[in-house]
Tab-separated table of C-alpha atoms in Angstrom:
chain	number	residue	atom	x	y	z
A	816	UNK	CA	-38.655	5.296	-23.580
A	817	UNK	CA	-37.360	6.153	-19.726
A	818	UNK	CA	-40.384	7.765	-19.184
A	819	UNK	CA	-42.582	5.116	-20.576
A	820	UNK	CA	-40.838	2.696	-18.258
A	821	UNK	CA	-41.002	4.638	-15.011
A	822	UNK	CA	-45.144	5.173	-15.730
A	823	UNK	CA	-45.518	1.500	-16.237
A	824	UNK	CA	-43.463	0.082	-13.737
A	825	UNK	CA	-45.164	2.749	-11.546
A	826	UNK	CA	-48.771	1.767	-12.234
A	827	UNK	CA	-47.887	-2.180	-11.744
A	828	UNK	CA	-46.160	-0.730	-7.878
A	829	UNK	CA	-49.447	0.619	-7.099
A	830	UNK	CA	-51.518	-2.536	-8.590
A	831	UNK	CA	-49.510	-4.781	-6.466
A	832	UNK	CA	-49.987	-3.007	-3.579
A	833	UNK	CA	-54.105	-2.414	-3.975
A	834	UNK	CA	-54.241	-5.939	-4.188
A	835	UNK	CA	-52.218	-6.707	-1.237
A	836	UNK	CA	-54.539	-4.247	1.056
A	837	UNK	CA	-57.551	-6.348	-0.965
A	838	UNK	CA	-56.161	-10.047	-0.311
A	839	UNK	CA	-56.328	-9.220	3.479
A	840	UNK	CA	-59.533	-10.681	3.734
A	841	UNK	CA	-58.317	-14.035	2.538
A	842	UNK	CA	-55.527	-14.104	5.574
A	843	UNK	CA	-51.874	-12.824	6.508
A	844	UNK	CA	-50.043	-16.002	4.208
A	845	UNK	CA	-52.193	-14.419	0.852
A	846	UNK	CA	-51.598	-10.810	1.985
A	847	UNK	CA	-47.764	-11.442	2.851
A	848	UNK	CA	-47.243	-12.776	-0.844
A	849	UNK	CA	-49.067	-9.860	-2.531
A	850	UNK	CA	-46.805	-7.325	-0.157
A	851	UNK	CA	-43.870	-9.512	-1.189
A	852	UNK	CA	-44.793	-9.155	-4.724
A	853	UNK	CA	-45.370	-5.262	-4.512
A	854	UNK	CA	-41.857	-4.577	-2.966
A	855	UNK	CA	-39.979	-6.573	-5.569
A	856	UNK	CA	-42.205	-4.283	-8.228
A	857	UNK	CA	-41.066	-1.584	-6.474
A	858	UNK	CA	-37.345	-2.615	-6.820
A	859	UNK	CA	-37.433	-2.733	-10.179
A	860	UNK	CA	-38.759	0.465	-10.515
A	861	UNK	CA	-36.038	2.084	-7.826
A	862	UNK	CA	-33.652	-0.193	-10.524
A	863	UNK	CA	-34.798	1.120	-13.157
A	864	UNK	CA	-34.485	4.971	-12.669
A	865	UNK	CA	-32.342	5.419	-9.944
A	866	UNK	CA	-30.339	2.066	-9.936
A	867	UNK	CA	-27.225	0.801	-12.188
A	868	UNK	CA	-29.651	0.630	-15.542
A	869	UNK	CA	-29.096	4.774	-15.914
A	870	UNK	CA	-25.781	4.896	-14.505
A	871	UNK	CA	-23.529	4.159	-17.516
A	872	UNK	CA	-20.462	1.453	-17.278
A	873	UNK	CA	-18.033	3.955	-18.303
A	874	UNK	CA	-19.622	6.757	-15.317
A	875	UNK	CA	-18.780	3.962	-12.797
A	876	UNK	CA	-15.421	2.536	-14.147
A	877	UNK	CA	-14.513	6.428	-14.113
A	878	UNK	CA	-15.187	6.718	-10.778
A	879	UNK	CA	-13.499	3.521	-9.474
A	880	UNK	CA	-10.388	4.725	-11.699
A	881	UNK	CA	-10.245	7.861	-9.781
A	882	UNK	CA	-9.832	6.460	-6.545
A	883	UNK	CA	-7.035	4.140	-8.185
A	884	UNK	CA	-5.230	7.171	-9.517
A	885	UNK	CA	-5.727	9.052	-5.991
A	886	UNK	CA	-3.915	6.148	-4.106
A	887	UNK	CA	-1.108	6.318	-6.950
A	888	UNK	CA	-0.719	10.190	-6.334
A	889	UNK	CA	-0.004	9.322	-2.766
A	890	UNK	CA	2.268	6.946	-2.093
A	891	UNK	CA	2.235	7.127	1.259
A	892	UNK	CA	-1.416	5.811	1.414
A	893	UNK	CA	-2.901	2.025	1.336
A	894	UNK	CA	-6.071	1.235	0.802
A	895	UNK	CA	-7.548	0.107	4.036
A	896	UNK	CA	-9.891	-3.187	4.116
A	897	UNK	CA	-13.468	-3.262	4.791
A	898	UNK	CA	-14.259	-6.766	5.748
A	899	UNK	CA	-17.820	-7.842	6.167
A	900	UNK	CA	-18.581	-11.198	7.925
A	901	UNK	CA	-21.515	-13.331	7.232
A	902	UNK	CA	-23.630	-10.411	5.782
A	903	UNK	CA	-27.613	-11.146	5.578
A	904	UNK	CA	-28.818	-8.559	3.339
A	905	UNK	CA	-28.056	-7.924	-0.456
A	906	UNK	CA	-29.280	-4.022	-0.039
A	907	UNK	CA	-27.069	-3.208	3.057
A	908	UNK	CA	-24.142	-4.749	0.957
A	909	UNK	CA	-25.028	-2.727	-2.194
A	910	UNK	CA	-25.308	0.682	0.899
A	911	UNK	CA	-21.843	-0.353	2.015
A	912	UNK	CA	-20.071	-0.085	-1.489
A	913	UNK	CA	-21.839	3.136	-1.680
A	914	UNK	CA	-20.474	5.154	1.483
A	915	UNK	CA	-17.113	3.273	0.199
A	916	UNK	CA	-17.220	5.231	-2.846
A	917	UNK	CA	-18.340	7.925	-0.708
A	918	UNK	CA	-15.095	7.772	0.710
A	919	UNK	CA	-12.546	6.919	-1.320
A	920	UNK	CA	-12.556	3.327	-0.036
A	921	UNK	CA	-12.255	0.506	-2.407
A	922	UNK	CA	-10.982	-2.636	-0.847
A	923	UNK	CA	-14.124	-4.937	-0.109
A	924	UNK	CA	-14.026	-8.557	1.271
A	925	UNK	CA	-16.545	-10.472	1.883
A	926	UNK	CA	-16.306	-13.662	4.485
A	927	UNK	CA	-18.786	-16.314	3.750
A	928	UNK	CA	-21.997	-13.750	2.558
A	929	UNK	CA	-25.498	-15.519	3.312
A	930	UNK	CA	-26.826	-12.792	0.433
A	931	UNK	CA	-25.811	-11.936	-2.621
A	932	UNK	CA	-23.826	-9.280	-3.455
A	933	UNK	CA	-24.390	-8.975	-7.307
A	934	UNK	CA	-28.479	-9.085	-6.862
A	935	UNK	CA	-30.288	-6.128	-8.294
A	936	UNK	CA	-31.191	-4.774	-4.524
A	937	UNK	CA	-27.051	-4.763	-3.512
A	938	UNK	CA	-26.396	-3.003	-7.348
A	939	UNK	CA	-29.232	-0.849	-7.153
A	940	UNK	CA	-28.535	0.581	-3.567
A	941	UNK	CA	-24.276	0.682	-4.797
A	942	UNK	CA	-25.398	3.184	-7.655
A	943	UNK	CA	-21.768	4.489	-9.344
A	944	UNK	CA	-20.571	1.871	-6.781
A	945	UNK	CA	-21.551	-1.116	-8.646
A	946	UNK	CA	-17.429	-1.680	-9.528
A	947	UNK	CA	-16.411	-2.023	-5.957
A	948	UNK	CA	-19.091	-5.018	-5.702
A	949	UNK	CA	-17.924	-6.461	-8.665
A	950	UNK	CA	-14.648	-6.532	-7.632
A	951	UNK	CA	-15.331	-7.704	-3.745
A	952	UNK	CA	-13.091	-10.889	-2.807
A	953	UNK	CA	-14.813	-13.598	-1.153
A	954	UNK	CA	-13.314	-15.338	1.563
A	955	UNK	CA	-13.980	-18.745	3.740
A	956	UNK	CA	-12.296	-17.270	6.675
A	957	UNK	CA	-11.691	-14.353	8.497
A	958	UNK	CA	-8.155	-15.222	9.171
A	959	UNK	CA	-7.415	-15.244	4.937
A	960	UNK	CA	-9.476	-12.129	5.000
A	961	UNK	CA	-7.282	-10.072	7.489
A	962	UNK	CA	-3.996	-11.503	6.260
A	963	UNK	CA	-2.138	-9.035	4.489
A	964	UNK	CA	-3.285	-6.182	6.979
A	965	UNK	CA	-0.983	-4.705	9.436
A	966	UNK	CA	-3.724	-3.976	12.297
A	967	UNK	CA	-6.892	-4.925	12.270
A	968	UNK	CA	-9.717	-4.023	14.071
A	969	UNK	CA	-13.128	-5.245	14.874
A	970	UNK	CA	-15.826	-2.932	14.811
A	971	UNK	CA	-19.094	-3.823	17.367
A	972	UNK	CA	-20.958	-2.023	19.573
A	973	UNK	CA	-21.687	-5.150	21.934
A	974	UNK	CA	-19.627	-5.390	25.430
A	975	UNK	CA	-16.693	-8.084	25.228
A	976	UNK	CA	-15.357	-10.552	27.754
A	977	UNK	CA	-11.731	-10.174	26.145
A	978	UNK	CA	-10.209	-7.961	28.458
A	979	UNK	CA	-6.472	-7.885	26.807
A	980	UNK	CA	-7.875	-6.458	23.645
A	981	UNK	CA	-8.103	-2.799	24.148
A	982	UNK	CA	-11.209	-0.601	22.734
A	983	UNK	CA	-10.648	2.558	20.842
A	984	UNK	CA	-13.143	4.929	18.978
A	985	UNK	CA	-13.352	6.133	15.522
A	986	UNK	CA	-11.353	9.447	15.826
A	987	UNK	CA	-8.713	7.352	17.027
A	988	UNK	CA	-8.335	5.294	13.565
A	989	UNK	CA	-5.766	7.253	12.658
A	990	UNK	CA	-3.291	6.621	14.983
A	991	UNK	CA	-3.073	3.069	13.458
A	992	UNK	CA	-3.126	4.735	10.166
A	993	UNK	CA	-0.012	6.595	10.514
A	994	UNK	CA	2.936	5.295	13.183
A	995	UNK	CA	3.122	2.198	14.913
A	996	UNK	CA	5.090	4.389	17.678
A	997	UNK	CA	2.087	6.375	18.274
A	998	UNK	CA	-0.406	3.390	18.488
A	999	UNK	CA	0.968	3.134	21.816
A	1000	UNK	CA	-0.282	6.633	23.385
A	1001	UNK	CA	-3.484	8.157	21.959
A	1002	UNK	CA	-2.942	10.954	23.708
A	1003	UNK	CA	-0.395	12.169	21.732
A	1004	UNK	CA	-1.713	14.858	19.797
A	1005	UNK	CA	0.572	15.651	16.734
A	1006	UNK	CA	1.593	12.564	14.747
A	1007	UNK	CA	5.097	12.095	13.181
A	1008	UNK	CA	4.993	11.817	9.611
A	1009	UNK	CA	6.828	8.656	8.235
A	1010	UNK	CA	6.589	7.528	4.532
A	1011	UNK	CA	5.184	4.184	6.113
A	1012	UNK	CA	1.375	4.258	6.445
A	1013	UNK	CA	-0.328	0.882	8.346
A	1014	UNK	CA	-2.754	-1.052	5.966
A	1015	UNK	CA	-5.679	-1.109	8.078
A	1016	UNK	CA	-8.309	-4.337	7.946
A	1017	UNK	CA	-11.728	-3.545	9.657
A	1018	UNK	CA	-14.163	-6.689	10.548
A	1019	UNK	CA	-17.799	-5.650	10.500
A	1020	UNK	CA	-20.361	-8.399	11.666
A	1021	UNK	CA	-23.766	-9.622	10.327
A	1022	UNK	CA	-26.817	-7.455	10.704
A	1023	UNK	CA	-28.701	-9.912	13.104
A	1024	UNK	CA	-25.934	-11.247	15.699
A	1025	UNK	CA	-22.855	-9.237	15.039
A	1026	UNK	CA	-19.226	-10.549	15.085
A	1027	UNK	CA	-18.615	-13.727	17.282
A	1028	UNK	CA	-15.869	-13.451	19.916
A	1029	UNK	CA	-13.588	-15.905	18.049
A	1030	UNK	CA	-14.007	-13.190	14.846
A	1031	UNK	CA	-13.055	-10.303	17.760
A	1032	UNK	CA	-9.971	-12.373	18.944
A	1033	UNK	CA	-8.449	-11.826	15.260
A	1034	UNK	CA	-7.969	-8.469	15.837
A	1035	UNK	CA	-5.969	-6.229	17.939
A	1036	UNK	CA	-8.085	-3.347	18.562
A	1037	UNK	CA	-11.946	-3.057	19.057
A	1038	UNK	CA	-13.492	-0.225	17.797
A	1039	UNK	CA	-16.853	1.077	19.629
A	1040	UNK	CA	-19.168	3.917	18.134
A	1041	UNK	CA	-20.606	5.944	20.701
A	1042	UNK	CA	-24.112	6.339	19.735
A	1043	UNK	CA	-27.707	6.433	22.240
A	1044	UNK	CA	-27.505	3.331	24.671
A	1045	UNK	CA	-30.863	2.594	24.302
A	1046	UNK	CA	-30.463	1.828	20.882
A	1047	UNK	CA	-26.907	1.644	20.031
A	1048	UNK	CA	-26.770	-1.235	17.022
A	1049	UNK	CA	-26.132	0.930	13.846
A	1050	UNK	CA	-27.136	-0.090	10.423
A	1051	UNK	CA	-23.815	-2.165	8.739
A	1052	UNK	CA	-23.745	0.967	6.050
A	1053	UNK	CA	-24.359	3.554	8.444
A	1054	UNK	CA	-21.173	2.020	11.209
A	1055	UNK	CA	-19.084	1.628	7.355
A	1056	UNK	CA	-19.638	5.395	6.581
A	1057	UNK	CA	-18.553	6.829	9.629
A	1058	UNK	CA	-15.436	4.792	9.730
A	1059	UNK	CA	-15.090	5.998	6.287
A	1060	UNK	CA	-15.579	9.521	7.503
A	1061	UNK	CA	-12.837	9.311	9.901
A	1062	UNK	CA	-10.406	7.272	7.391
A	1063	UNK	CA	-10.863	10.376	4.864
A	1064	UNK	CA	-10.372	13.314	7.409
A	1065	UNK	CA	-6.459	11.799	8.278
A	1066	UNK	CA	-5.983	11.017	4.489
A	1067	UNK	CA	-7.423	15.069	3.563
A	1068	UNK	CA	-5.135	16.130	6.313
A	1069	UNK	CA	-2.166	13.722	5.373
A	1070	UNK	CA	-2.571	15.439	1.910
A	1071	UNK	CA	-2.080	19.198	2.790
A	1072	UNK	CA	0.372	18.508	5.419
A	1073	UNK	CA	4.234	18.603	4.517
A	1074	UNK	CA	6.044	15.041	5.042
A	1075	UNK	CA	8.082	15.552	8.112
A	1076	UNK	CA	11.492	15.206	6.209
A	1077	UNK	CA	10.020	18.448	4.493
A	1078	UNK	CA	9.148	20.290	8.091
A	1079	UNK	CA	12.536	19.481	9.384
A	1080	UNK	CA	14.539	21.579	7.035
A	1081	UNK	CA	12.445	24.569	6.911
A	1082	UNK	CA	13.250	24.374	10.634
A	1083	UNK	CA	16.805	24.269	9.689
A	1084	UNK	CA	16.537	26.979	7.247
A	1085	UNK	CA	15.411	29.304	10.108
């Protein structure tokens, strides 16, 4: 029955798209429906054998429950906020609860979307991430959205006019992560170890025009991915996975590294 599916929704793909290249004649407003009409065939195929249709409910709640019991095992560790403001596209949505399952991440918010984030293109590019979209909170407000976070920091790659808000860069996430103390100097290189870990919020902006400078001024930090300066803007799932990158390094290390209490009296001891 799967492969019956795949073949047909396959063959009505490539009928779409013969008759878009065949409508061309008859201008770009005939040919641009035809094309529109091929890519949603093509969704539904994607959907249908790569997409939330073979990826059983109890595969994804499995998943979702495994991060749960992960933050459980470590107390010391809170879930850190990925906030997306004003996102366009249901598909980069669906991307960004992927690399957050990628990651161990979990906490999704969503400030006024202009897409929507339970379409078949946002579940079918989640995959086992489906859960974390079902579970996003929507907010009206960026200021409800960050307010149970202890620093929060908005992630852009354009050049601000706010001078008293100081940039930082992904590796250096995890100084907010782990002491306020050490917040202060990012030079330091070996963190003290205190049962208190900083729930982090990070504000992502919309795909076309990015986060305004009011949504900037809610946070305290801005973080800034180096990347080419020709072409610096990132795609909103690509900027989300290597935060998440960095946010799973400190909690790996955090993990295999004794709590300090622990370190002081084996100092003792010798």
């Amino acid at each position: 029955a799967c492969l019956w599916l795949a073949t047909g929704l396959a063959m009505a793909c490539r009928a779409e798209r013969s008759m878009a290249v065949a409508s061309l004649h008859e201008g770009p407003r005939r040919y641009r429906e035809r094309l529109s009409r091929a890519c949603s065939a093509a969704c539904r195929l994607r959907s249908a054998i790569g997409g939330r249709r073979w990826v059983s409910q109890a595969r994804m709640s499995r998943d979702l429950c495994e991060i749960s019991e992960l933050d459980q095992s470590q107390s010391n560790w809170k879930q850190p906020s990925i906030v997306l403001v004003q996102p366009y596209l249901d598909m980069n949505v669906g991307s960004v609860a992927r690399v957050m399952m990628n990651f161990g991440l979990s906490d999704l918010r969503i400030v006024r979307p202009r897409c929507d984030p339970l379409s078949e293109p946002a579940m079918s590019n989640a995959c086992a991430a489906v859960p974390i979209l079902e579970n996003a909170k929507i907010y009206d407000n960026v200021r409800d959205a960050i307010r149970d976070n202890d620093h929060v920091v908005a992630c852009t790659a354009r050049r601000r006019t706010l001078e008293d808000i100081p940039v930082i860069f992904p590796s250096q996430l995890r100084y907010l992560l782990s002491d306020v103390r050490a917040v202060r100097n990012f030079e330091e290189k070996h963190l003290v170890d205190t049962k208190h870990v900083m729930k982090l919020g990070l504000l992502f902006g919309a795909e076309r025009s990015g986060l305004t400078n009011e949504e900037v001024a809610h946070a305290e930090y801005i973080l800034n991915i180096p990347s080419f300066p020709g072409f610096g803007v990132l795609n909103l799932s690509h900027a989300v996975a290597i935060v998440g990158y960095e946010l799973w390094q400190f909690r790996e290390e955090r993990a295999r590294r004794p709590s300090y209490p622990q370190v002081q009296e084996q100092e003792q001891e010798q």
